[in-house]
Coordinates of C-alpha atoms in Angstrom, one line a residue:
M1 CA 69.1 -18.2 7.6
T2 CA 68.2 -21.9 9.3
T3 CA 66.9 -24.7 7.3
R4 CA 64.1 -26.8 8.9
Q5 CA 65.2 -30.2 8.8
N6 CA 62.1 -32.5 7.5
R7 CA 62.5 -35.3 9.5
K8 CA 61.6 -35.4 13.2
P9 CA 64.9 -35.7 15.6
E10 CA 65.0 -38.1 17.7
L11 CA 64.0 -37.7 21.4
L12 CA 67.0 -39.7 23.7
A13 CA 65.3 -40.1 27.2
P14 CA 67.5 -41.4 30.1
A15 CA 66.9 -44.8 32.2
G16 CA 68.6 -45.6 34.9
N17 CA 66.8 -49.0 35.7
L18 CA 65.3 -51.7 33.5
E19 CA 61.4 -50.1 34.4
K20 CA 62.6 -47.0 33.5
L21 CA 63.6 -47.6 30.4
K22 CA 60.2 -49.0 29.5
F23 CA 58.0 -46.1 31.1
A24 CA 60.8 -43.9 28.7
I25 CA 60.1 -45.6 26.0
H26 CA 56.0 -46.4 26.5
Y27 CA 56.0 -42.2 27.0
G28 CA 57.1 -41.5 23.6
A29 CA 61.3 -42.2 23.7
D30 CA 62.4 -43.2 20.5
A31 CA 65.9 -43.4 22.4
V32 CA 67.3 -44.4 26.0
Y33 CA 71.0 -44.2 27.2
I34 CA 71.9 -46.6 30.0
G35 CA 74.6 -47.3 32.1
G36 CA 75.9 -50.8 32.8
K37 CA 77.9 -51.7 35.6
Q38 CA 82.0 -50.8 34.2
F39 CA 82.8 -47.5 32.3
G40 CA 80.4 -45.2 33.2
L41 CA 79.7 -42.0 35.0
R42 CA 76.8 -42.4 36.9
A43 CA 78.0 -45.5 40.4
K44 CA 74.8 -44.7 41.6
A45 CA 72.3 -45.3 39.0
G46 CA 70.6 -48.6 39.2
N47 CA 73.0 -49.9 35.9
F48 CA 72.2 -52.6 33.5
S49 CA 73.8 -56.2 33.9
F50 CA 74.1 -57.8 30.4
E51 CA 70.9 -59.9 31.3
D52 CA 68.4 -56.3 31.9
M53 CA 70.3 -54.5 28.6
R54 CA 69.0 -57.6 26.4
E55 CA 66.0 -57.5 27.9
G56 CA 65.7 -53.8 27.5
V57 CA 66.9 -53.8 24.4
E58 CA 64.3 -56.8 23.5
F59 CA 61.6 -53.9 24.7
A60 CA 62.8 -51.0 22.9
N61 CA 62.7 -53.3 19.9
R62 CA 59.1 -54.1 20.1
Y63 CA 58.7 -50.2 19.7
G64 CA 60.7 -49.3 17.2
A65 CA 63.6 -47.6 19.6
K66 CA 67.2 -47.9 20.4
V67 CA 69.3 -48.4 23.5
Y68 CA 72.8 -46.8 24.0
V69 CA 74.8 -47.2 26.6
A70 CA 77.0 -44.5 28.3
A71 CA 80.8 -45.7 29.3
N72 CA 82.2 -42.5 29.2
I73 CA 84.3 -42.5 31.8
I74 CA 87.7 -41.0 31.4
A75 CA 90.2 -44.0 32.5
H76 CA 93.1 -45.1 34.5
N77 CA 95.1 -47.6 33.5
E78 CA 93.3 -49.9 35.9
N79 CA 90.0 -48.6 34.5
L80 CA 91.0 -50.5 31.0
N81 CA 90.7 -54.1 32.0
G82 CA 87.9 -56.1 30.2
A83 CA 87.1 -53.0 28.0
Q84 CA 86.8 -55.2 24.2
E85 CA 85.4 -58.1 26.2
Y86 CA 82.8 -55.5 27.2
F87 CA 82.1 -53.9 24.2
K88 CA 81.6 -56.9 22.6
S89 CA 78.9 -58.7 25.1
L90 CA 77.0 -54.7 24.2
Y91 CA 77.4 -55.7 20.3
D92 CA 76.3 -59.1 20.9
I93 CA 73.4 -58.2 22.7
G94 CA 72.1 -55.5 20.4
I95 CA 73.0 -51.5 21.3
A96 CA 72.8 -49.6 18.5
A97 CA 75.5 -47.2 20.1
V98 CA 78.0 -46.6 23.1
I99 CA 78.4 -43.0 24.4
I100 CA 82.3 -42.3 25.1
A101 CA 84.7 -40.2 26.0
D102 CA 88.0 -41.9 26.3
P103 CA 90.8 -42.2 23.2
A104 CA 91.4 -45.4 25.0
L105 CA 88.2 -46.4 25.4
I106 CA 87.2 -46.1 21.7
T107 CA 90.3 -47.9 20.8
A108 CA 89.0 -50.7 22.9
C109 CA 85.7 -50.8 21.4
R110 CA 87.4 -51.1 18.2
E111 CA 89.1 -53.7 18.4
G112 CA 86.5 -55.7 20.5
A113 CA 83.4 -54.6 18.2
P114 CA 84.0 -53.1 15.2
D115 CA 80.9 -53.2 14.1
L116 CA 79.1 -51.2 17.2
E117 CA 78.3 -47.6 16.9
I118 CA 80.6 -44.6 18.6
H119 CA 78.6 -41.6 19.6
I120 CA 81.7 -39.2 21.6
S121 CA 80.2 -37.9 24.5
T122 CA 79.2 -34.8 26.3
Q123 CA 82.5 -35.4 29.5
A124 CA 84.9 -34.8 25.7
S125 CA 83.8 -31.2 26.5
I126 CA 83.1 -30.6 22.0
A127 CA 82.3 -27.1 21.8
N128 CA 83.4 -25.8 18.8
W129 CA 83.2 -27.3 15.0
R130 CA 86.5 -27.9 14.0
T131 CA 86.5 -30.5 16.9
V132 CA 83.5 -32.1 15.4
Q133 CA 85.2 -32.3 12.0
F134 CA 87.8 -34.1 13.9
W135 CA 85.6 -36.8 15.7
K136 CA 84.0 -37.0 11.6
N137 CA 87.1 -37.1 10.4
E138 CA 87.8 -40.8 13.2
G139 CA 84.4 -42.0 12.0
I140 CA 82.5 -41.3 14.2
P141 CA 78.9 -41.3 12.6
R142 CA 77.3 -38.8 16.5
V143 CA 78.6 -36.3 18.6
V144 CA 77.5 -35.1 21.9
L145 CA 78.0 -31.6 22.7
A146 CA 79.5 -29.2 25.9
R147 CA 76.0 -28.0 27.6
E148 CA 78.6 -24.7 27.4
V149 CA 77.5 -24.1 23.5
S150 CA 75.2 -21.8 22.2
L151 CA 72.7 -21.4 19.4
E152 CA 74.8 -20.0 16.8
E153 CA 77.5 -21.9 17.9
I154 CA 75.6 -25.4 16.7
K155 CA 74.3 -23.7 13.9
E156 CA 77.5 -23.1 12.7
M157 CA 78.6 -26.8 13.1
K158 CA 75.5 -28.4 11.3
E159 CA 76.2 -26.1 8.5
K160 CA 79.7 -27.0 8.1
V161 CA 80.1 -30.2 8.8
D162 CA 78.3 -33.7 8.2
I163 CA 77.8 -35.3 10.9
E164 CA 74.8 -36.2 13.9
I165 CA 74.7 -34.1 16.3
E166 CA 73.5 -34.8 20.1
A167 CA 72.2 -32.0 22.4
F168 CA 70.8 -31.6 25.2
I169 CA 67.7 -29.6 26.0
H170 CA 66.6 -30.7 29.7
G171 CA 68.3 -31.5 32.5
A172 CA 70.6 -30.6 35.4
M173 CA 73.8 -28.5 34.6
C174 CA 77.3 -28.7 36.1
I175 CA 78.7 -26.1 37.6
S176 CA 82.6 -27.4 35.5
Y177 CA 83.1 -27.9 31.8
S178 CA 80.3 -30.9 30.9
G179 CA 81.1 -32.4 34.2
R180 CA 84.8 -32.4 34.1
C181 CA 85.0 -31.5 38.1
V182 CA 87.9 -32.0 40.5
L183 CA 85.8 -30.6 43.4
S184 CA 84.5 -34.0 44.2
N185 CA 87.6 -35.5 44.1
H186 CA 89.6 -32.9 46.5
M187 CA 86.6 -33.2 49.2
T188 CA 86.0 -36.5 49.4
S189 CA 88.1 -38.5 46.9
R190 CA 85.3 -39.8 44.7
D191 CA 86.5 -39.0 41.7
A192 CA 83.7 -37.4 39.5
N193 CA 86.0 -38.6 36.2
R194 CA 85.3 -42.3 37.2
G195 CA 81.8 -42.4 38.0
G196 CA 81.4 -41.2 42.0
C197 CA 80.5 -37.6 41.8
A198 CA 79.4 -36.1 45.1
Q199 CA 77.9 -33.6 43.7
S200 CA 80.0 -30.5 46.1
C201 CA 78.9 -28.0 44.4
R202 CA 75.6 -28.4 45.2
W203 CA 76.8 -28.3 49.3
N204 CA 75.8 -25.2 51.4
Y205 CA 78.0 -23.1 51.8
D206 CA 79.4 -20.1 53.6
L207 CA 80.4 -16.9 52.2
F208 CA 83.0 -14.7 53.1
E209 CA 84.3 -10.9 52.2
D210 CA 87.1 -11.1 50.3
G211 CA 90.3 -9.9 51.8
T212 CA 88.8 -10.3 55.3
D213 CA 90.0 -13.0 57.5
G214 CA 87.3 -14.9 58.0
S215 CA 85.2 -12.7 60.5
I216 CA 82.6 -11.7 57.9
N217 CA 80.4 -13.9 56.3
I218 CA 78.3 -12.3 54.4
S219 CA 75.9 -15.6 53.2
E220 CA 74.7 -15.1 57.2
K221 CA 72.2 -12.3 55.1
A222 CA 71.4 -13.8 52.7
D223 CA 67.9 -15.8 51.8
E224 CA 69.6 -19.4 52.4
A225 CA 73.4 -20.5 52.1
Y226 CA 75.9 -20.5 49.2
T227 CA 76.0 -23.3 46.8
M228 CA 77.7 -23.5 43.3
S229 CA 75.1 -25.3 41.3
S230 CA 73.2 -24.4 38.5
Q231 CA 69.2 -24.1 38.1
D232 CA 68.5 -27.1 35.5
L233 CA 68.6 -26.6 31.7
S234 CA 64.8 -26.7 29.9
M235 CA 64.3 -25.4 26.4
V236 CA 60.4 -26.6 27.2
E237 CA 59.4 -22.8 26.0
H238 CA 62.4 -22.2 23.1
L239 CA 62.3 -25.9 21.3
P240 CA 62.0 -24.7 18.0
D241 CA 64.9 -22.9 18.4
I242 CA 66.6 -25.9 17.9
L243 CA 64.6 -27.8 16.0
E244 CA 64.9 -25.5 12.7
L245 CA 69.1 -25.8 13.5
G246 CA 68.3 -29.5 12.4
V247 CA 69.8 -31.0 15.7
D248 CA 69.6 -35.2 15.3
S249 CA 69.1 -36.0 19.0
L250 CA 67.2 -34.0 21.4
K251 CA 68.7 -35.7 25.3
I252 CA 67.0 -35.2 28.6
E253 CA 68.7 -35.6 31.0
G254 CA 68.4 -37.9 34.3
R255 CA 69.3 -41.6 35.0
M256 CA 69.1 -40.7 38.6
K257 CA 65.6 -39.2 38.4
S258 CA 62.5 -41.0 39.1
I259 CA 60.4 -43.1 36.7
H260 CA 57.8 -40.0 37.6
Y261 CA 60.0 -37.1 36.1
V262 CA 60.8 -39.9 33.6
A263 CA 57.5 -40.4 32.5
T264 CA 56.5 -36.4 32.7
V265 CA 59.5 -34.8 30.8
V266 CA 59.3 -37.1 27.8
N267 CA 56.1 -37.2 27.7
V268 CA 56.1 -32.7 27.0
Y269 CA 58.6 -33.2 24.9
R270 CA 57.6 -35.5 22.4
K271 CA 54.4 -34.0 22.7
I272 CA 56.5 -30.4 21.3
I273 CA 57.7 -32.4 18.8
D274 CA 55.0 -34.0 17.2
T275 CA 52.6 -30.9 16.8
Y276 CA 55.5 -28.3 15.8
F277 CA 56.3 -31.0 12.9
D278 CA 52.3 -31.5 12.3
D279 CA 52.9 -27.9 11.4
P280 CA 55.7 -25.8 11.6
E281 CA 54.4 -22.7 10.3
N282 CA 51.0 -22.4 12.6
Y283 CA 53.6 -24.1 15.5
K284 CA 52.1 -22.1 19.0
L285 CA 53.1 -23.3 22.9
D286 CA 50.9 -24.4 25.0
Q287 CA 50.9 -23.0 28.9
A288 CA 49.9 -26.9 29.6
W289 CA 52.9 -28.1 28.6
V290 CA 55.1 -25.3 30.5
D291 CA 52.6 -26.1 33.8
E292 CA 53.7 -30.1 33.0
I293 CA 57.1 -29.8 33.5
W294 CA 57.3 -27.7 36.6
K295 CA 55.1 -31.0 38.0
A296 CA 58.5 -32.8 37.3
A297 CA 61.1 -29.7 38.1
Q298 CA 63.3 -30.3 40.9
R299 CA 65.4 -26.8 41.2
S300 CA 64.5 -23.6 38.7
L301 CA 64.8 -23.5 34.8
T302 CA 67.3 -22.0 32.8
T303 CA 67.9 -22.1 29.1
A304 CA 71.8 -21.9 30.1
F305 CA 74.3 -21.4 27.6
Y306 CA 71.6 -21.1 24.7
Y307 CA 71.1 -17.8 23.8
D308 CA 73.7 -15.8 26.3
E309 CA 76.5 -16.2 28.9
P310 CA 74.3 -17.7 31.9
T311 CA 75.0 -15.0 35.0
E312 CA 74.0 -15.3 38.8
K313 CA 70.4 -15.1 37.8
D314 CA 70.8 -18.8 36.6
Q315 CA 72.3 -20.0 39.4
L316 CA 70.4 -21.5 42.5
F317 CA 71.1 -18.8 45.2
G318 CA 68.7 -16.3 47.2
K319 CA 65.1 -17.2 47.6
P320 CA 64.4 -20.0 45.7
D321 CA 61.4 -20.8 43.7
R322 CA 58.5 -21.5 45.2
I323 CA 58.3 -25.3 42.6
P324 CA 55.0 -27.5 43.3
K325 CA 56.1 -30.6 44.3
Y326 CA 53.8 -34.4 43.1
D327 CA 54.2 -37.8 44.1
F328 CA 53.9 -40.3 41.9
A329 CA 51.0 -42.3 44.1
G330 CA 50.0 -44.9 41.5
L331 CA 50.6 -47.2 38.6
V332 CA 47.7 -48.3 36.6
L333 CA 47.9 -52.2 35.9
D334 CA 44.4 -52.4 34.5
Y335 CA 40.7 -51.2 33.6
D336 CA 37.7 -52.6 33.5
E337 CA 35.3 -50.5 30.8
G338 CA 32.0 -51.6 32.5
T339 CA 32.7 -51.2 36.1
Q340 CA 34.6 -48.4 35.6
I341 CA 37.6 -49.8 38.1
A342 CA 41.1 -49.3 37.6
T343 CA 43.1 -52.0 39.8
I344 CA 46.3 -49.4 40.9
Q345 CA 49.8 -50.4 42.1
Q346 CA 50.9 -48.0 44.9
R347 CA 53.9 -46.3 44.6
N348 CA 53.3 -43.3 47.3
S349 CA 50.2 -43.5 49.6
F350 CA 47.3 -42.5 48.5
K351 CA 44.0 -42.0 50.8
V352 CA 39.5 -41.5 49.5
G353 CA 39.2 -37.7 49.2
D354 CA 43.0 -37.2 47.8
E355 CA 42.2 -34.4 44.7
I356 CA 44.4 -36.8 41.9
E357 CA 45.7 -36.0 39.4
F358 CA 45.7 -39.3 36.1
F359 CA 48.4 -39.3 33.4
G360 CA 49.7 -40.9 29.9
P361 CA 51.6 -40.9 27.1
N362 CA 50.0 -38.4 23.7
F363 CA 49.9 -35.9 27.0
Y364 CA 46.6 -37.8 28.7
H365 CA 45.5 -36.3 31.9
F366 CA 42.2 -35.7 34.0
K367 CA 42.0 -34.7 37.7
Q368 CA 39.5 -36.1 40.2
T369 CA 39.0 -37.1 44.0
I370 CA 39.2 -40.5 44.8
D371 CA 36.0 -41.2 46.6
E372 CA 36.6 -45.2 47.6
I373 CA 39.6 -47.3 47.4
W374 CA 39.2 -51.3 47.9
D375 CA 41.9 -53.7 48.6
E376 CA 43.5 -56.7 46.5
Q377 CA 40.6 -58.8 48.2
G378 CA 38.3 -56.4 47.8
I379 CA 37.4 -54.9 50.8
Q380 CA 36.9 -51.2 51.4
V381 CA 39.6 -49.3 52.5
D382 CA 40.4 -45.6 53.4
I383 CA 43.7 -45.7 52.4
A384 CA 46.8 -47.0 50.9
R385 CA 49.6 -46.9 52.9
H386 CA 51.8 -50.2 51.8
P387 CA 54.0 -49.8 49.0
M388 CA 53.5 -51.9 45.8
M389 CA 50.1 -53.3 47.6
I390 CA 47.2 -53.2 44.6
T391 CA 44.4 -51.2 44.9
K392 CA 40.8 -50.6 43.0
V393 CA 39.6 -47.1 42.2
K394 CA 36.5 -45.9 40.4
V395 CA 37.8 -43.3 37.8
K396 CA 36.2 -40.7 36.4
Q397 CA 37.5 -41.1 32.4
P398 CA 39.1 -44.6 31.1
V399 CA 42.7 -45.2 31.8
R400 CA 45.4 -47.7 30.0
Y401 CA 47.3 -50.1 31.4
Y402 CA 50.7 -47.6 32.3
D403 CA 48.6 -44.6 32.9
M404 CA 50.2 -42.8 35.6
M405 CA 48.8 -41.0 39.3
R406 CA 50.3 -38.5 40.9
K407 CA 49.2 -36.0 43.6
R408 CA 50.4 -32.7 44.8
K409 CA 51.7 -32.8 48.3

């Protein structure tokens, strides 16, 4: 029988750059994970300089949040240069923990920054309780589980090993074993295990009948080309099943995702966690939370390995779901209560007559039509078309700094 934990788990959000870090925390993340300029697996993310890390840590501290740094590459000899100094710099900045997969980098961290907390990355493919026990014996306080584990396997891990467990609840799934893939390297000479994944599994391929000379292309009869790509993970409809296992940290994937995505997904899971712990016995899923997740979804959604082995229904093949697409149209900078005028920084074009939706932390939402727009000089305009232009819009309800405005494409 499962035992419900007495405290809320950490909600851990991705932060591809400093702006995303601030949005994630503002919308309810307890911690964020970022990448530095070295040793991380997202080479094309807006990775952090030491100066940006310092600013991010200072911002997080004001909200009681933590910052973790992913240093989760599978290192080759040439990748180890400067590792000890790098980890010492992270510790001096105030990074709360580093996420590592390679034992050589664990050693380097312990030698360069012995007091810096280490979490074992999902890249280590931890999928059984004995491996969890191994890392506990090594003095590791937290492990990030492979995406391929079931809820029953997590239950056994928590029962048998006293260690913090971090598990993914939302985001992209890798077709290979928790990211251990050589397809990108083979096809593009970009090493997925050192941060250069070309996402080869998400390309479109022709599919030929087995045992023929390649002349029978069966993918021509399909609604779309064949991919090796999974649907995205989402536990938004099933989160209590994880909460009752006592998982310590609930992780959202997506350091490459947009600000709109990060804010929306964090906002939903924050609301679900808080609602559940307010009254666990009477918790009920609100359809509005599910609808909100779909405003940020980029692919179809699945529960992946948590309940059963995935089937072809969990793959991206055939006619795709019709997912509504939304643009992050503007960021609220200020609001005048007397005039009900909001100052908005444009992020995507919007115009008079558009139906837009404002949303903010604590799952605050309302919709309205834009009746009038003024530019920064107070001149009335019909459209806000210039990137980052400052506009003023009359709003139907109060808004606050860092609230966002979206519109359906």
